[in-house]
mmCIF file of C-alpha atoms in Angstrom:
data_model
loop_
_atom_site.group_PDB
_atom_site.id
_atom_site.type_symbol
_atom_site.label_atom_id
_atom_site.label_comp_id
_atom_site.label_asym_id
_atom_site.label_seq_id
_atom_site.Cartn_x
_atom_site.Cartn_y
_atom_site.Cartn_z
ATOM 1 C CA UNK N 1 54.899 82.629 79.943
ATOM 2 C CA UNK N 2 57.797 83.850 77.844
ATOM 3 C CA UNK N 3 56.636 85.729 74.770
ATOM 4 C CA UNK N 4 60.032 85.405 73.107
ATOM 5 C CA UNK N 5 60.093 81.668 72.609
ATOM 6 C CA UNK N 6 57.027 80.270 74.337
ATOM 7 C CA UNK N 7 59.111 78.648 77.048
ATOM 8 C CA UNK N 8 57.634 78.597 80.482
ATOM 9 C CA UNK N 9 56.035 75.315 81.451
ATOM 10 C CA UNK N 10 57.515 73.039 84.050
ATOM 11 C CA UNK N 11 59.490 70.237 82.464
ATOM 12 C CA UNK N 12 56.615 67.804 82.426
ATOM 13 C CA UNK N 13 55.937 67.677 78.725
ATOM 14 C CA UNK N 14 59.237 66.360 77.418
ATOM 15 C CA UNK N 15 58.948 63.347 75.132
ATOM 16 C CA UNK N 16 61.586 60.988 73.778
ATOM 17 C CA UNK N 17 60.808 59.130 70.586
ATOM 18 C CA UNK N 18 62.650 57.162 67.948
ATOM 19 C CA UNK N 19 61.513 57.074 64.318
ATOM 20 C CA UNK N 20 59.205 54.103 63.691
ATOM 21 C CA UNK N 21 58.365 53.597 67.363
ATOM 22 C CA UNK N 22 54.787 53.741 68.591
ATOM 23 C CA UNK N 23 55.738 54.190 72.221
ATOM 24 C CA UNK N 24 57.478 57.119 73.744
ATOM 25 C CA UNK N 25 58.539 58.061 77.195
ATOM 26 C CA UNK N 26 57.773 61.135 79.236
ATOM 27 C CA UNK N 27 59.465 62.825 82.114
ATOM 28 C CA UNK N 28 57.135 64.034 84.841
ATOM 29 C CA UNK N 29 58.053 66.328 87.654
ATOM 30 C CA UNK N 30 56.003 66.181 90.841
ATOM 31 C CA UNK N 31 57.280 68.766 93.274
ATOM 32 C CA UNK N 32 60.775 67.724 94.215
ATOM 33 C CA UNK N 33 60.944 64.310 92.626
ATOM 34 C CA UNK N 34 60.988 63.088 89.088
ATOM 35 C CA UNK N 35 60.160 59.804 87.468
ATOM 36 C CA UNK N 36 59.897 58.461 83.983
ATOM 37 C CA UNK N 37 57.577 55.888 82.532
ATOM 38 C CA UNK N 38 56.741 54.569 79.136
ATOM 39 C CA UNK N 39 53.398 53.714 77.608
ATOM 40 C CA UNK N 40 51.991 52.692 74.278
ATOM 41 C CA UNK N 41 49.155 54.508 72.648
ATOM 42 C CA UNK N 42 47.767 55.403 69.265
ATOM 43 C CA UNK N 43 48.823 58.768 67.975
ATOM 44 C CA UNK N 44 45.583 59.738 66.291
ATOM 45 C CA UNK N 45 44.282 61.661 69.252
ATOM 46 C CA UNK N 46 45.208 64.565 71.436
ATOM 47 C CA UNK N 47 46.099 63.751 74.999
ATOM 48 C CA UNK N 48 46.870 65.686 78.077
ATOM 49 C CA UNK N 49 48.284 64.804 81.462
ATOM 50 C CA UNK N 50 47.202 66.500 84.588
ATOM 51 C CA UNK N 51 48.729 65.692 87.927
ATOM 52 C CA UNK N 52 47.514 68.666 89.855
ATOM 53 C CA UNK N 53 46.233 68.120 93.343
ATOM 54 C CA UNK N 54 45.210 70.110 96.331
ATOM 55 C CA UNK N 55 47.690 71.009 99.028
ATOM 56 C CA UNK N 56 46.798 72.007 102.533
ATOM 57 C CA UNK N 57 49.392 74.289 103.989
ATOM 58 C CA UNK N 58 49.377 76.582 106.904
ATOM 59 C CA UNK N 59 50.547 80.027 105.940
ATOM 60 C CA UNK N 60 51.785 81.991 108.918
ATOM 61 C CA UNK N 61 52.014 85.659 108.072
ATOM 62 C CA UNK N 62 54.215 86.867 110.862
ATOM 63 C CA UNK N 63 57.620 87.172 109.210
ATOM 64 C CA UNK N 64 59.330 88.925 112.106
ATOM 65 C CA UNK N 65 60.490 85.635 113.549
ATOM 66 C CA UNK N 66 61.664 84.129 110.271
ATOM 67 C CA UNK N 67 64.936 82.267 110.390
ATOM 68 C CA UNK N 68 67.609 82.793 107.735
ATOM 69 C CA UNK N 69 69.420 79.707 106.464
ATOM 70 C CA UNK N 70 72.644 80.166 104.462
ATOM 71 C CA UNK N 71 72.783 77.962 101.364
ATOM 72 C CA UNK N 72 75.376 79.231 98.853
ATOM 73 C CA UNK N 73 74.510 76.637 96.244
ATOM 74 C CA UNK N 74 75.092 77.216 92.538
ATOM 75 C CA UNK N 75 71.746 77.241 90.739
ATOM 76 C CA UNK N 76 73.175 75.202 87.876
ATOM 77 C CA UNK N 77 74.693 72.648 90.247
ATOM 78 C CA UNK N 78 72.140 69.907 89.566
ATOM 79 C CA UNK N 79 72.557 70.270 85.806
ATOM 80 C CA UNK N 80 76.325 70.506 86.033
ATOM 81 C CA UNK N 81 76.648 67.411 88.236
ATOM 82 C CA UNK N 82 74.492 65.413 85.860
ATOM 83 C CA UNK N 83 76.480 66.759 82.892
ATOM 84 C CA UNK N 84 79.651 65.473 84.543
ATOM 85 C CA UNK N 85 78.058 62.048 84.998
ATOM 86 C CA UNK N 86 77.205 62.044 81.291
ATOM 87 C CA UNK N 87 80.758 63.155 80.502
ATOM 88 C CA UNK N 88 82.200 60.307 82.575
ATOM 89 C CA UNK N 89 80.053 57.784 80.718
ATOM 90 C CA UNK N 90 81.160 59.199 77.346
ATOM 91 C CA UNK N 91 84.821 59.132 78.359
ATOM 92 C CA UNK N 92 84.628 55.582 79.652
ATOM 93 C CA UNK N 93 83.113 54.362 76.410
ATOM 94 C CA UNK N 94 85.313 56.601 74.233
ATOM 95 C CA UNK N 95 82.285 58.350 72.774
ATOM 96 C CA UNK N 96 83.112 61.726 71.228
ATOM 97 C CA UNK N 97 80.130 63.935 72.064
ATOM 98 C CA UNK N 98 79.480 67.223 70.266
ATOM 99 C CA UNK N 99 76.779 69.708 71.259
ATOM 100 C CA UNK N 100 75.712 71.627 68.144
ATOM 101 C CA UNK N 101 74.145 74.993 68.852
ATOM 102 C CA UNK N 102 72.893 77.752 66.551
ATOM 103 C CA UNK N 103 69.913 79.854 65.551
ATOM 104 C CA UNK N 104 67.095 77.971 63.799
ATOM 105 C CA UNK N 105 67.814 77.471 60.103
ATOM 106 C CA UNK N 106 71.611 77.662 60.168
ATOM 107 C CA UNK N 107 71.895 74.191 58.625
ATOM 108 C CA UNK N 108 72.627 71.974 61.627
ATOM 109 C CA UNK N 109 70.567 69.022 60.403
ATOM 110 C CA UNK N 110 72.003 69.249 56.874
ATOM 111 C CA UNK N 111 75.525 69.311 58.328
ATOM 112 C CA UNK N 112 74.711 66.160 60.326
ATOM 113 C CA UNK N 113 73.147 64.407 57.313
ATOM 114 C CA UNK N 114 76.155 65.090 55.087
ATOM 115 C CA UNK N 115 78.662 64.205 57.802
ATOM 116 C CA UNK N 116 76.948 60.887 58.522
ATOM 117 C CA UNK N 117 76.566 60.041 54.812
ATOM 118 C CA UNK N 118 80.232 60.695 54.153
ATOM 119 C CA UNK N 119 81.778 59.050 57.212
ATOM 120 C CA UNK N 120 79.374 56.301 58.278
ATOM 121 C CA UNK N 121 81.593 53.550 56.839
ATOM 122 C CA UNK N 122 84.433 54.693 59.109
ATOM 123 C CA UNK N 123 82.624 56.042 62.178
ATOM 124 C CA UNK N 124 79.612 54.856 64.197
ATOM 125 C CA UNK N 125 77.337 57.864 64.606
ATOM 126 C CA UNK N 126 74.509 58.338 67.083
ATOM 127 C CA UNK N 127 72.298 61.407 67.136
ATOM 128 C CA UNK N 128 70.118 63.136 69.720
ATOM 129 C CA UNK N 129 67.776 65.632 68.073
ATOM 130 C CA UNK N 130 66.322 68.455 70.143
ATOM 131 C CA UNK N 131 63.292 70.395 68.961
ATOM 132 C CA UNK N 132 60.212 71.799 70.605
ATOM 133 C CA UNK N 133 57.936 69.732 68.377
ATOM 134 C CA UNK N 134 57.893 67.046 65.646
ATOM 135 C CA UNK N 135 60.004 64.036 64.645
ATOM 136 C CA UNK N 136 61.065 65.687 61.385
ATOM 137 C CA UNK N 137 64.781 66.035 62.117
ATOM 138 C CA UNK N 138 65.010 62.527 63.590
ATOM 139 C CA UNK N 139 63.378 61.152 60.441
ATOM 140 C CA UNK N 140 65.985 62.937 58.288
ATOM 141 C CA UNK N 141 68.818 61.441 60.354
ATOM 142 C CA UNK N 142 67.150 58.018 60.371
ATOM 143 C CA UNK N 143 66.963 58.201 56.559
ATOM 144 C CA UNK N 144 70.762 58.543 56.306
ATOM 145 C CA UNK N 145 71.206 55.496 58.514
ATOM 146 C CA UNK N 146 72.255 56.675 61.985
ATOM 147 C CA UNK N 147 70.493 55.585 65.212
ATOM 148 C CA UNK N 148 68.648 58.639 66.457
ATOM 149 C CA UNK N 149 66.338 59.738 69.248
ATOM 150 C CA UNK N 150 64.193 62.834 69.142
ATOM 151 C CA UNK N 151 63.758 64.843 72.320
ATOM 152 C CA UNK N 152 60.752 67.130 72.068
ATOM 153 C CA UNK N 153 61.078 69.769 74.725
ATOM 154 C CA UNK N 154 57.478 70.992 74.394
ATOM 155 C CA UNK N 155 57.768 74.623 75.354
ATOM 156 C CA UNK N 156 61.390 74.293 76.499
ATOM 157 C CA UNK N 157 64.006 76.317 74.675
ATOM 158 C CA UNK N 158 67.103 74.192 75.315
ATOM 159 C CA UNK N 159 68.317 70.675 76.077
ATOM 160 C CA UNK N 160 69.639 70.021 79.569
ATOM 161 C CA UNK N 161 71.858 67.337 81.087
ATOM 162 C CA UNK N 162 68.932 65.329 82.438
ATOM 163 C CA UNK N 163 67.308 65.089 78.988
ATOM 164 C CA UNK N 164 70.626 63.863 77.547
ATOM 165 C CA UNK N 165 71.000 61.380 80.404
ATOM 166 C CA UNK N 166 67.554 59.982 79.633
ATOM 167 C CA UNK N 167 68.035 60.004 75.845
ATOM 168 C CA UNK N 168 71.431 58.269 76.062
ATOM 169 C CA UNK N 169 69.921 55.444 78.134
ATOM 170 C CA UNK N 170 67.405 54.803 75.353
ATOM 171 C CA UNK N 171 69.869 55.307 72.499
ATOM 172 C CA UNK N 172 72.609 53.211 74.160
ATOM 173 C CA UNK N 173 75.529 54.380 71.971
ATOM 174 C CA UNK N 174 78.324 51.841 71.386
ATOM 175 C CA UNK N 175 81.947 52.359 72.400
ATOM 176 C CA UNK N 176 84.336 54.250 70.075
ATOM 177 C CA UNK N 177 81.527 56.194 68.416
ATOM 178 C CA UNK N 178 80.508 59.811 67.817
ATOM 179 C CA UNK N 179 77.379 61.205 69.493
ATOM 180 C CA UNK N 180 76.043 64.316 67.811
ATOM 181 C CA UNK N 181 73.560 66.350 69.841
ATOM 182 C CA UNK N 182 71.572 68.848 67.807
ATOM 183 C CA UNK N 183 70.352 71.354 70.358
ATOM 184 C CA UNK N 184 67.138 73.366 70.055
ATOM 185 C CA UNK N 185 67.653 76.186 67.531
ATOM 186 C CA UNK N 186 68.330 79.115 69.839
ATOM 187 C CA UNK N 187 71.439 81.232 70.212
ATOM 188 C CA UNK N 188 70.730 82.232 73.809
ATOM 189 C CA UNK N 189 69.446 79.592 76.212
ATOM 190 C CA UNK N 190 71.446 76.444 75.264
ATOM 191 C CA UNK N 191 74.700 78.288 76.016
ATOM 192 C CA UNK N 192 74.191 77.958 79.768
ATOM 193 C CA UNK N 193 73.413 74.244 79.950
ATOM 194 C CA UNK N 194 76.348 71.838 79.973
ATOM 195 C CA UNK N 195 75.228 68.477 78.572
ATOM 196 C CA UNK N 196 78.496 66.603 79.200
ATOM 197 C CA UNK N 197 79.821 67.158 75.688
ATOM 198 C CA UNK N 198 83.502 67.182 74.721
ATOM 199 C CA UNK N 199 83.015 70.223 72.490
ATOM 200 C CA UNK N 200 80.336 72.832 71.991
ATOM 201 C CA UNK N 201 80.099 73.651 68.276
ATOM 202 C CA UNK N 202 78.392 76.928 67.350
ATOM 203 C CA UNK N 203 77.140 77.208 63.780
ATOM 204 C CA UNK N 204 76.462 80.495 62.044
ATOM 205 C CA UNK N 205 75.268 80.745 58.456
ATOM 206 C CA UNK N 206 76.216 83.571 56.110
ATOM 207 C CA UNK N 207 72.537 84.496 55.677
ATOM 208 C CA UNK N 208 72.696 85.775 59.267
ATOM 209 C CA UNK N 209 74.495 88.963 60.295
ATOM 210 C CA UNK N 210 78.287 88.868 60.603
ATOM 211 C CA UNK N 211 77.936 90.715 63.931
ATOM 212 C CA UNK N 212 76.118 87.793 65.629
ATOM 213 C CA UNK N 213 79.175 86.961 67.799
ATOM 214 C CA UNK N 214 78.947 90.442 69.342
ATOM 215 C CA UNK N 215 75.182 90.300 69.762
ATOM 216 C CA UNK N 216 75.185 86.828 71.330
ATOM 217 C CA UNK N 217 78.583 86.705 73.031
ATOM 218 C CA UNK N 218 77.699 84.074 75.642
ATOM 219 C CA UNK N 219 77.204 81.377 73.022
ATOM 220 C CA UNK N 220 80.447 82.201 71.197
ATOM 221 C CA UNK N 221 82.315 82.505 74.459
ATOM 222 C CA UNK N 222 81.156 79.098 75.684
ATOM 223 C CA UNK N 223 81.858 77.269 72.398
ATOM 224 C CA UNK N 224 85.229 76.031 71.217
ATOM 225 C CA UNK N 225 84.423 75.319 67.575
ATOM 226 C CA UNK N 226 82.705 77.762 65.191
ATOM 227 C CA UNK N 227 81.356 76.566 61.848
ATOM 228 C CA UNK N 228 80.505 79.238 59.290
ATOM 229 C CA UNK N 229 77.975 77.491 57.036
ATOM 230 C CA UNK N 230 76.400 78.220 53.619
ATOM 231 C CA UNK N 231 79.563 79.850 52.239
ATOM 232 C CA UNK N 232 78.301 79.003 48.719
ATOM 233 C CA UNK N 233 75.848 81.903 49.258
ATOM 234 C CA UNK N 234 78.560 84.494 49.996
ATOM 235 C CA UNK N 235 78.309 86.153 46.558
ATOM 236 C CA UNK N 236 74.641 86.918 47.223
ATOM 237 C CA UNK N 237 74.717 88.179 50.806
ATOM 238 C CA UNK N 238 76.231 91.055 52.727
ATOM 239 C CA UNK N 239 78.313 88.900 55.069
ATOM 240 C CA UNK N 240 82.028 89.444 55.655
ATOM 241 C CA UNK N 241 83.646 86.201 56.865
ATOM 242 C CA UNK N 242 86.763 87.966 58.158
ATOM 243 C CA UNK N 243 84.718 90.500 60.112
ATOM 244 C CA UNK N 244 82.605 87.709 61.622
ATOM 245 C CA UNK N 245 85.725 85.785 62.648
ATOM 246 C CA UNK N 246 87.318 88.902 64.152
ATOM 247 C CA UNK N 247 84.178 89.600 66.185
ATOM 248 C CA UNK N 248 84.039 85.974 67.346
ATOM 249 C CA UNK N 249 87.721 86.055 68.347
ATOM 250 C CA UNK N 250 87.155 89.246 70.326
ATOM 251 C CA UNK N 251 84.683 87.318 72.453
ATOM 252 C CA UNK N 252 86.655 84.055 72.534
ATOM 253 C CA UNK N 253 90.298 84.006 71.459
ATOM 254 C CA UNK N 254 90.426 80.198 71.496
ATOM 255 C CA UNK N 255 87.743 79.572 68.837
ATOM 256 C CA UNK N 256 88.637 77.225 65.984
ATOM 257 C CA UNK N 257 86.830 77.921 62.682
ATOM 258 C CA UNK N 258 85.542 75.834 59.799
ATOM 259 C CA UNK N 259 84.146 77.614 56.755
ATOM 260 C CA UNK N 260 81.975 75.289 54.716
ATOM 261 C CA UNK N 261 78.843 74.642 52.739
ATOM 262 C CA UNK N 262 77.138 71.541 54.122
ATOM 263 C CA UNK N 263 74.695 71.377 51.210
ATOM 264 C CA UNK N 264 77.252 71.889 48.399
ATOM 265 C CA UNK N 265 80.246 70.149 50.018
ATOM 266 C CA UNK N 266 82.762 72.998 49.893
ATOM 267 C CA UNK N 267 85.090 73.021 52.920
ATOM 268 C CA UNK N 268 83.679 69.793 54.374
ATOM 269 C CA UNK N 269 86.981 67.880 54.114
ATOM 270 C CA UNK N 270 88.623 69.968 56.856
ATOM 271 C CA UNK N 271 85.634 69.304 59.132
ATOM 272 C CA UNK N 272 85.749 65.552 58.398
ATOM 273 C CA UNK N 273 89.492 65.496 59.066
ATOM 274 C CA UNK N 274 89.048 67.268 62.400
ATOM 275 C CA UNK N 275 86.275 64.868 63.420
ATOM 276 C CA UNK N 276 88.406 61.794 62.619
ATOM 277 C CA UNK N 277 91.380 63.256 64.481
ATOM 278 C CA UNK N 278 89.229 63.952 67.552
ATOM 279 C CA UNK N 279 87.954 60.401 67.672
ATOM 280 C CA UNK N 280 91.460 58.983 67.487
ATOM 281 C CA UNK N 281 92.832 61.363 70.078
ATOM 282 C CA UNK N 282 89.975 60.831 72.532
ATOM 283 C CA UNK S 1 64.126 81.921 77.638
ATOM 284 C CA UNK S 2 65.736 79.513 80.041
ATOM 285 C CA UNK S 3 64.733 81.546 83.100
ATOM 286 C CA UNK S 4 61.877 79.146 83.891
ATOM 287 C CA UNK S 5 64.315 76.226 84.299
ATOM 288 C CA UNK S 6 66.519 78.441 86.424
ATOM 289 C CA UNK S 7 63.584 79.587 88.562
ATOM 290 C CA UNK S 8 62.552 75.946 89.086
ATOM 291 C CA UNK S 9 66.121 75.048 90.130
ATOM 292 C CA UNK S 10 66.220 77.949 92.591
ATOM 293 C CA UNK S 11 62.922 76.886 94.162
ATOM 294 C CA UNK S 12 64.039 73.214 94.276
ATOM 295 C CA UNK S 13 67.241 74.132 96.127
ATOM 296 C CA UNK S 14 65.318 76.368 98.538
ATOM 297 C CA UNK S 15 62.525 73.854 99.222
ATOM 298 C CA UNK S 16 64.984 71.002 99.803
ATOM 299 C CA UNK S 17 66.962 73.088 102.303
ATOM 300 C CA UNK S 18 63.787 74.285 104.038
ATOM 301 C CA UNK S 19 62.430 70.738 104.360
ATOM 302 C CA UNK S 20 65.727 69.525 105.804
ATOM 303 C CA UNK S 21 65.432 72.306 108.382
ATOM 304 C CA UNK S 22 61.794 71.270 109.007
ATOM 305 C CA UNK S 23 60.584 74.742 108.082
ATOM 306 C CA UNK S 24 56.906 75.252 107.269
ATOM 307 C CA UNK S 25 57.186 78.098 104.838
ATOM 308 C CA UNK S 26 59.759 79.988 102.820
ATOM 309 C CA UNK S 27 59.347 83.765 103.116
ATOM 310 C CA UNK S 28 62.201 84.889 100.896
ATOM 311 C CA UNK S 29 64.952 83.471 98.705
ATOM 312 C CA UNK S 30 68.137 85.476 98.186
ATOM 313 C CA UNK S 31 69.979 84.887 94.908
ATOM 314 C CA UNK S 32 73.265 86.336 93.706
ATOM 315 C CA UNK S 33 73.082 87.166 90.024
ATOM 316 C CA UNK S 34 76.115 88.224 88.017
ATOM 317 C CA UNK S 35 75.727 90.736 85.193
ATOM 318 C CA UNK S 36 77.099 88.207 82.681
ATOM 319 C CA UNK S 37 75.320 85.111 84.006
ATOM 320 C CA UNK S 38 73.046 85.125 80.961
ATOM 321 C CA UNK S 39 69.902 85.594 83.015
ATOM 322 C CA UNK S 40 67.439 88.442 82.511
ATOM 323 C CA UNK S 41 66.357 89.586 86.006
ATOM 324 C CA UNK S 42 62.846 90.623 84.915
ATOM 325 C CA UNK S 43 62.259 87.269 83.214
ATOM 326 C CA UNK S 44 63.571 85.429 86.268
ATOM 327 C CA UNK S 45 61.264 87.391 88.576
ATOM 328 C CA UNK S 46 58.342 86.647 86.297
ATOM 329 C CA UNK S 47 59.076 82.912 86.225
ATOM 330 C CA UNK S 48 59.905 82.738 89.938
ATOM 331 C CA UNK S 49 56.330 83.354 91.035
ATOM 332 C CA UNK S 50 55.085 80.518 88.838
ATOM 333 C CA UNK S 51 57.885 78.194 89.972
ATOM 334 C CA UNK S 52 56.904 78.731 93.629
ATOM 335 C CA UNK S 53 53.277 77.678 93.088
ATOM 336 C CA UNK S 54 52.158 74.597 95.033
ATOM 337 C CA UNK S 55 55.379 74.502 97.042
ATOM 338 C CA UNK S 56 56.192 75.774 100.517
ATOM 339 C CA UNK S 57 57.787 78.747 98.733
ATOM 340 C CA UNK S 58 54.450 79.915 97.323
ATOM 341 C CA UNK S 59 54.267 83.683 97.736
ATOM 342 C CA UNK S 60 57.964 83.932 98.668
ATOM 343 C CA UNK S 61 59.905 87.046 97.787
ATOM 344 C CA UNK S 62 62.850 86.816 95.401
ATOM 345 C CA UNK S 63 65.687 89.015 96.584
ATOM 346 C CA UNK S 64 68.274 89.492 93.861
ATOM 347 C CA UNK S 65 71.762 90.676 94.666
ATOM 348 C CA UNK S 66 73.157 92.060 91.413
ATOM 349 C CA UNK S 67 76.901 91.594 90.962
ATOM 350 C CA UNK S 68 78.742 93.490 88.247
ATOM 351 C CA UNK S 69 81.495 92.059 86.074
ATOM 352 C CA UNK S 70 84.939 93.627 86.375
ATOM 353 C CA UNK S 71 87.182 94.767 83.549
ATOM 354 C CA UNK S 72 90.862 95.604 83.821
ATOM 355 C CA UNK S 73 92.423 97.395 80.882
ATOM 356 C CA UNK S 74 95.488 95.527 79.640
ATOM 357 C CA UNK S 75 96.878 98.747 78.134
ATOM 358 C CA UNK S 76 96.631 101.284 80.961
ATOM 359 C CA UNK S 77 95.593 99.134 83.932
ATOM 360 C CA UNK S 78 92.368 101.039 84.632
ATOM 361 C CA UNK S 79 89.758 98.901 86.419
ATOM 362 C CA UNK S 80 86.028 99.390 86.091
ATOM 363 C CA UNK S 81 82.696 97.639 86.639
ATOM 364 C CA UNK S 82 80.640 96.642 83.613
ATOM 365 C CA UNK S 83 77.696 94.590 82.414
ATOM 366 C CA UNK S 84 79.140 93.839 78.960
ATOM 367 C CA UNK S 85 81.615 91.204 77.756
ATOM 368 C CA UNK S 86 83.343 93.620 75.416
ATOM 369 C CA UNK S 87 84.227 97.063 76.672
ATOM 370 C CA UNK S 88 86.107 100.156 75.628
ATOM 371 C CA UNK S 89 88.399 101.435 78.371
ATOM 372 C CA UNK S 90 87.008 104.797 79.559
ATOM 373 C CA UNK S 91 90.569 106.034 80.146
ATOM 374 C CA UNK S 92 92.564 104.992 77.069
ATOM 375 C CA UNK S 93 89.860 103.660 74.690
ATOM 376 C CA UNK S 94 91.532 100.241 74.363
ATOM 377 C CA UNK S 95 89.330 97.163 74.026
ATOM 378 C CA UNK S 96 88.860 95.284 77.304
ATOM 379 C CA UNK S 97 87.210 91.931 78.065
ATOM 380 C CA UNK S 98 85.246 91.620 81.282
ATOM 381 C CA UNK S 99 85.973 88.980 83.914
ATOM 382 C CA UNK S 100 83.578 87.419 86.425
ATOM 383 C CA UNK S 101 79.933 88.408 86.570
ATOM 384 C CA UNK S 102 78.866 84.785 85.991
ATOM 385 C CA UNK S 103 77.507 84.262 89.505
ATOM 386 C CA UNK S 104 74.187 82.451 89.796
ATOM 387 C CA UNK S 105 73.865 81.200 93.339
ATOM 388 C CA UNK S 106 71.178 80.709 95.963
ATOM 389 C CA UNK S 107 72.709 82.543 98.932
ATOM 390 C CA UNK S 108 70.128 82.045 101.636
ATOM 391 C CA UNK S 109 66.482 81.543 102.471
ATOM 392 C CA UNK S 110 64.279 83.046 105.148
ATOM 393 C CA UNK S 111 61.851 80.527 106.607
ATOM 394 C CA UNK S 112 59.226 80.107 109.288
#
């Protein structure tokens, strides 16, 4: 299908797995309905699911008498309705939900690790990790002591509201907590899919170009927080923080910035302070 | 590329409506697509054919209605159509942000 990111299968290969578990659940789509089921199996073999079957349709080819039916339905309606259901659940339980989006390699997982390590005595964290493949990020989060579920999207290039709905049911986050959703590393596709989060946080690292906000305006426009990460590397790279911020503000005047180095700790206090304030004001 | 998910949603909406109307086959699906909706028309067309497979929309035509975004210069008031978020006013060269162009809607279907 898509040569850019490999996306292109129907959403029938999504898996949800928690570190240390031998069972995982799948979502299958059969035409216009969807169901989920869980099964145990050893993971030392390849497996494949095939639910294809023959259909017998009649195919009339006279289109002159076709009837036009007006619909006027937003294509994203199903996702957006489900996102609002997620949002309602988060609000009712006072769960602050952040959707972290960025290119691959901007330091999202490191930011989560350091945030959880520093604040876990004060805040209950839960994490949903989105990646096409592997449990690697979930294992990193599990190692710092936060309950985590890994959503593997297979060939999918973004998380959507239905994946979050499913993952949250398995993760079952407690009231008065923070749910961090690490989206699939991709600066394009996740921008269009509301998950029900309180804030979309876009992360850009200084090893990327400072003109990224102009090249990928949709993501910066749809986010309300912008973290500029890896600032400890500024002396070694051709990245102008002020220029980057000006570009980002041209696209979205309401953006709030944090400049930090998740790995070295510089600038993290302001981010921690903001996070604590959000939880109390929610 | 998220166009596959979008194509699947379009086909789902169309098939559900067609089934409710007891139609046998969907001939065409008309979709309004804004210039700033974040969807690449060629990618959507490519995915659409695959999304229609094994449904009553198999072989259906995707008719895209392209809608431009609008920009109104805050300096001189000049209005123009665009497909970019950030624009330079053709009249006074001021920087102008576009509005609208986010449409992504199934308008209608043609069925038998």
